[in-house]
Amino acid sequence: MVIETNSPEETFRVGKELGEKAYAGQVFTLTGDLGVGKTVFTQGLAKGLGIEEPVNSPTFTIVQEYDGGRLPFYHFDVYRIGDVEEMEEVGFDDYVMGEGVSLIEWADLISEILPEKRTEILIEKDLERGFDYRRITVAQRE
Ligand code: ADP
Ligand code: MG
């Protein structure tokens, strides 16, 4: 599925709709260059789960947990990860096999340990279509 947006509000709404439909144990992977809108999308997804707390990129930790919504939400940002063993140390497997909804920003950096069943989100710019244009590709992997 491909969705095109032309503002941060629209990208937020795409995330929100997926958050409203998210199920226990669902894993989202999020890929795209710096400044493309991964955090905007994640904030929408959290809103769709009913989380009212502000969601930002977890700068000093690999994972940030939010318990205020319909399901627990585990937000990973693995941008600064050295190697995948650091993921084991934070209990990555327990999170992704748990009852919450997991979202992993920069998931391509830990591709070898991702669960096979996952919802992949790719966000891309296309400057020919304007500065605020984003193409969001959603693909279900089993
Ligand atoms: P990332 O987390 O991928 O580094 P952010 O979500 O922090 O990116 O930032 C995205 C930036 O792009 C924001 O400043 C936002 O206002 C801007 N932006 C412009 N158009 C869009 C769009 N269509 N979707 C999402 N963000 C957009
Ligand atoms: Mg970000």
Short mmCIF file of C-alpha atoms and ligand atoms in Angstrom, two decimals:
data_model
loop_
_atom_site.label_atom_id
_atom_site.label_comp_id
_atom_site.label_asym_id
_atom_site.label_seq_id
_atom_site.Cartn_x
_atom_site.Cartn_y
_atom_site.Cartn_z
CA MET A 1 0.00 0.00 0.00
CA VAL A 2 1.35 3.43 -0.91
CA ILE A 3 0.06 6.62 0.69
CA GLU A 4 1.19 10.08 -0.42
CA THR A 5 1.16 13.03 1.97
CA ASN A 6 1.89 16.73 1.58
CA SER A 7 2.08 17.92 5.20
CA PRO A 8 3.22 16.68 8.62
CA GLU A 9 -0.45 16.63 9.71
CA GLU A 10 -1.28 14.14 6.95
CA THR A 11 1.63 11.88 7.89
CA PHE A 12 0.52 12.09 11.54
CA ARG A 13 -2.94 10.98 10.47
CA VAL A 14 -1.56 7.97 8.56
CA GLY A 15 0.25 6.91 11.74
CA LYS A 16 -2.86 7.55 13.84
CA GLU A 17 -5.03 5.34 11.66
CA LEU A 18 -2.52 2.49 11.89
CA GLY A 19 -2.33 3.00 15.66
CA GLU A 20 -6.11 2.77 15.96
CA LYS A 21 -6.04 -0.60 14.17
CA ALA A 22 -2.89 -1.96 15.86
CA TYR A 23 -3.14 -5.28 17.67
CA ALA A 24 -1.31 -6.78 20.66
CA GLY A 25 2.13 -7.97 19.62
CA GLN A 26 2.22 -6.02 16.35
CA VAL A 27 5.71 -4.93 15.28
CA PHE A 28 6.23 -1.92 13.02
CA THR A 29 9.56 -1.19 11.40
CA LEU A 30 10.20 2.35 10.24
CA THR A 31 12.80 3.27 7.66
CA GLY A 32 13.68 6.53 5.96
CA ASP A 33 16.31 9.25 5.91
CA LEU A 34 16.84 11.82 8.65
CA GLY A 35 14.11 14.46 8.63
CA VAL A 36 11.73 12.45 6.48
CA GLY A 37 8.98 12.26 9.12
CA LYS A 38 9.59 9.09 11.14
CA THR A 39 8.96 10.86 14.43
CA VAL A 40 5.86 12.61 13.08
CA PHE A 41 4.51 9.22 11.97
CA THR A 42 5.37 7.66 15.35
CA GLN A 43 3.59 10.46 17.23
CA GLY A 44 0.49 9.78 15.16
CA LEU A 45 0.69 6.06 15.84
CA ALA A 46 0.98 6.70 19.58
CA LYS A 47 -2.04 9.01 19.41
CA GLY A 48 -3.98 6.27 17.62
CA LEU A 49 -3.17 3.94 20.50
CA GLY A 50 -4.66 6.51 22.88
CA ILE A 51 -1.37 7.74 24.32
CA GLU A 52 -1.61 11.38 25.43
CA GLU A 53 1.96 11.70 26.71
CA PRO A 54 4.33 13.53 24.34
CA VAL A 55 6.35 11.09 22.22
CA ASN A 56 9.81 12.08 21.03
CA SER A 57 12.72 10.09 19.73
CA PRO A 58 14.36 8.23 22.64
CA THR A 59 17.69 10.06 22.52
CA PHE A 60 19.50 8.61 25.51
CA THR A 61 17.87 5.20 25.60
CA ILE A 62 17.27 2.65 22.89
CA VAL A 63 13.68 2.06 23.95
CA GLN A 64 10.99 4.19 25.54
CA GLU A 65 7.86 2.54 26.93
CA TYR A 66 4.43 4.22 27.10
CA ASP A 67 1.69 2.61 29.17
CA GLY A 68 -1.07 5.21 28.95
CA GLY A 69 -2.84 3.85 25.86
CA ARG A 70 -5.05 0.98 24.76
CA LEU A 71 -1.95 -1.24 24.53
CA PRO A 72 1.60 -0.75 25.82
CA PHE A 73 3.76 1.00 23.23
CA TYR A 74 7.50 0.29 22.88
CA HIS A 75 9.29 2.92 20.82
CA PHE A 76 12.79 1.94 19.72
CA ASP A 77 15.29 4.21 18.03
CA VAL A 78 18.30 2.14 17.04
CA TYR A 79 20.12 4.90 15.15
CA ARG A 80 23.06 4.88 17.55
CA ILE A 81 23.27 1.15 18.04
CA GLY A 82 26.83 -0.24 17.89
CA ASP A 83 25.94 -3.85 17.23
CA VAL A 84 22.88 -6.04 17.61
CA GLU A 85 24.09 -7.47 20.93
CA GLU A 86 23.10 -4.16 22.52
CA MET A 87 19.53 -5.00 21.54
CA GLU A 88 19.69 -8.26 23.44
CA GLU A 89 20.90 -6.33 26.48
CA VAL A 90 17.81 -4.10 26.49
CA GLY A 91 15.56 -7.17 26.20
CA PHE A 92 14.53 -6.65 22.58
CA ASP A 93 13.13 -10.18 22.18
CA ASP A 94 10.89 -9.82 25.22
CA TYR A 95 9.49 -6.57 23.87
CA VAL A 96 8.75 -7.80 20.36
CA MET A 97 7.25 -11.06 21.64
CA GLY A 98 5.23 -9.22 24.30
CA GLU A 99 1.66 -7.96 24.32
CA GLY A 100 2.47 -4.39 23.43
CA VAL A 101 2.91 -2.68 20.07
CA SER A 102 6.55 -2.21 19.05
CA LEU A 103 7.86 0.38 16.62
CA ILE A 104 11.51 0.39 15.58
CA GLU A 105 12.98 3.50 13.95
CA TRP A 106 16.01 2.79 11.73
CA ALA A 107 15.05 -0.89 11.71
CA ASP A 108 17.31 -1.58 8.71
CA LEU A 109 20.30 -1.28 11.10
CA ILE A 110 19.16 -4.41 12.96
CA SER A 111 17.67 -6.34 10.04
CA GLU A 112 19.21 -9.66 11.15
CA ILE A 113 17.24 -9.77 14.40
CA LEU A 114 13.86 -8.44 13.26
CA PRO A 115 10.87 -10.75 13.63
CA GLU A 116 9.70 -12.16 10.30
CA LYS A 117 6.14 -11.08 10.94
CA ARG A 118 6.18 -7.31 10.85
CA THR A 119 4.57 -4.28 9.28
CA GLU A 120 7.21 -2.37 7.33
CA ILE A 121 6.85 1.37 6.87
CA LEU A 122 9.11 3.23 4.45
CA ILE A 123 8.93 7.01 4.18
CA GLU A 124 10.60 8.76 1.25
CA LYS A 125 10.86 12.27 -0.12
CA ASP A 126 10.66 13.15 -3.79
CA LEU A 127 11.78 16.75 -4.21
CA GLU A 128 10.32 16.89 -7.71
CA ARG A 129 6.92 16.58 -6.05
CA GLY A 130 7.58 19.42 -3.59
CA PHE A 131 9.42 19.98 -0.33
CA ASP A 132 6.61 18.59 1.86
CA TYR A 133 5.76 15.58 -0.29
CA ARG A 134 6.26 12.15 1.30
CA ARG A 135 5.59 8.69 -0.09
CA ILE A 136 4.70 6.21 2.67
CA THR A 137 4.89 2.53 1.72
CA VAL A 138 3.24 0.02 4.06
CA ALA A 139 4.06 -3.66 3.52
CA GLN A 140 3.05 -6.64 5.63
CA ARG A 141 5.73 -9.37 5.99
CA GLU A 142 4.81 -12.80 7.31
P1 ADP B 1 12.74 11.92 11.32
O1 ADP B 1 12.22 11.41 12.63
O2 ADP B 1 12.50 10.99 10.16
O3 ADP B 1 14.20 12.33 11.39
P2 ADP B 1 10.97 14.13 11.87
O4 ADP B 1 9.62 13.49 12.00
O5 ADP B 1 11.66 14.48 13.15
O6 ADP B 1 11.93 13.24 10.94
O7 ADP B 1 10.87 15.47 11.04
C1 ADP B 1 10.17 15.58 9.82
C2 ADP B 1 10.19 17.05 9.39
O8 ADP B 1 9.64 17.18 8.08
C3 ADP B 1 9.35 17.92 10.31
O9 ADP B 1 10.02 19.16 10.47
C4 ADP B 1 8.05 18.10 9.53
O10 ADP B 1 7.39 19.30 9.83
C5 ADP B 1 8.56 18.11 8.09
N1 ADP B 1 7.59 17.67 7.09
C6 ADP B 1 7.24 18.36 5.98
N2 ADP B 1 6.35 17.70 5.24
C7 ADP B 1 6.09 16.54 5.88
C8 ADP B 1 5.26 15.42 5.59
N3 ADP B 1 4.51 15.34 4.47
N4 ADP B 1 5.25 14.40 6.48
C9 ADP B 1 6.03 14.46 7.59
N5 ADP B 1 6.85 15.48 7.93
C10 ADP B 1 6.89 16.52 7.07
MG MG B 2 13.15 10.87 14.48
#
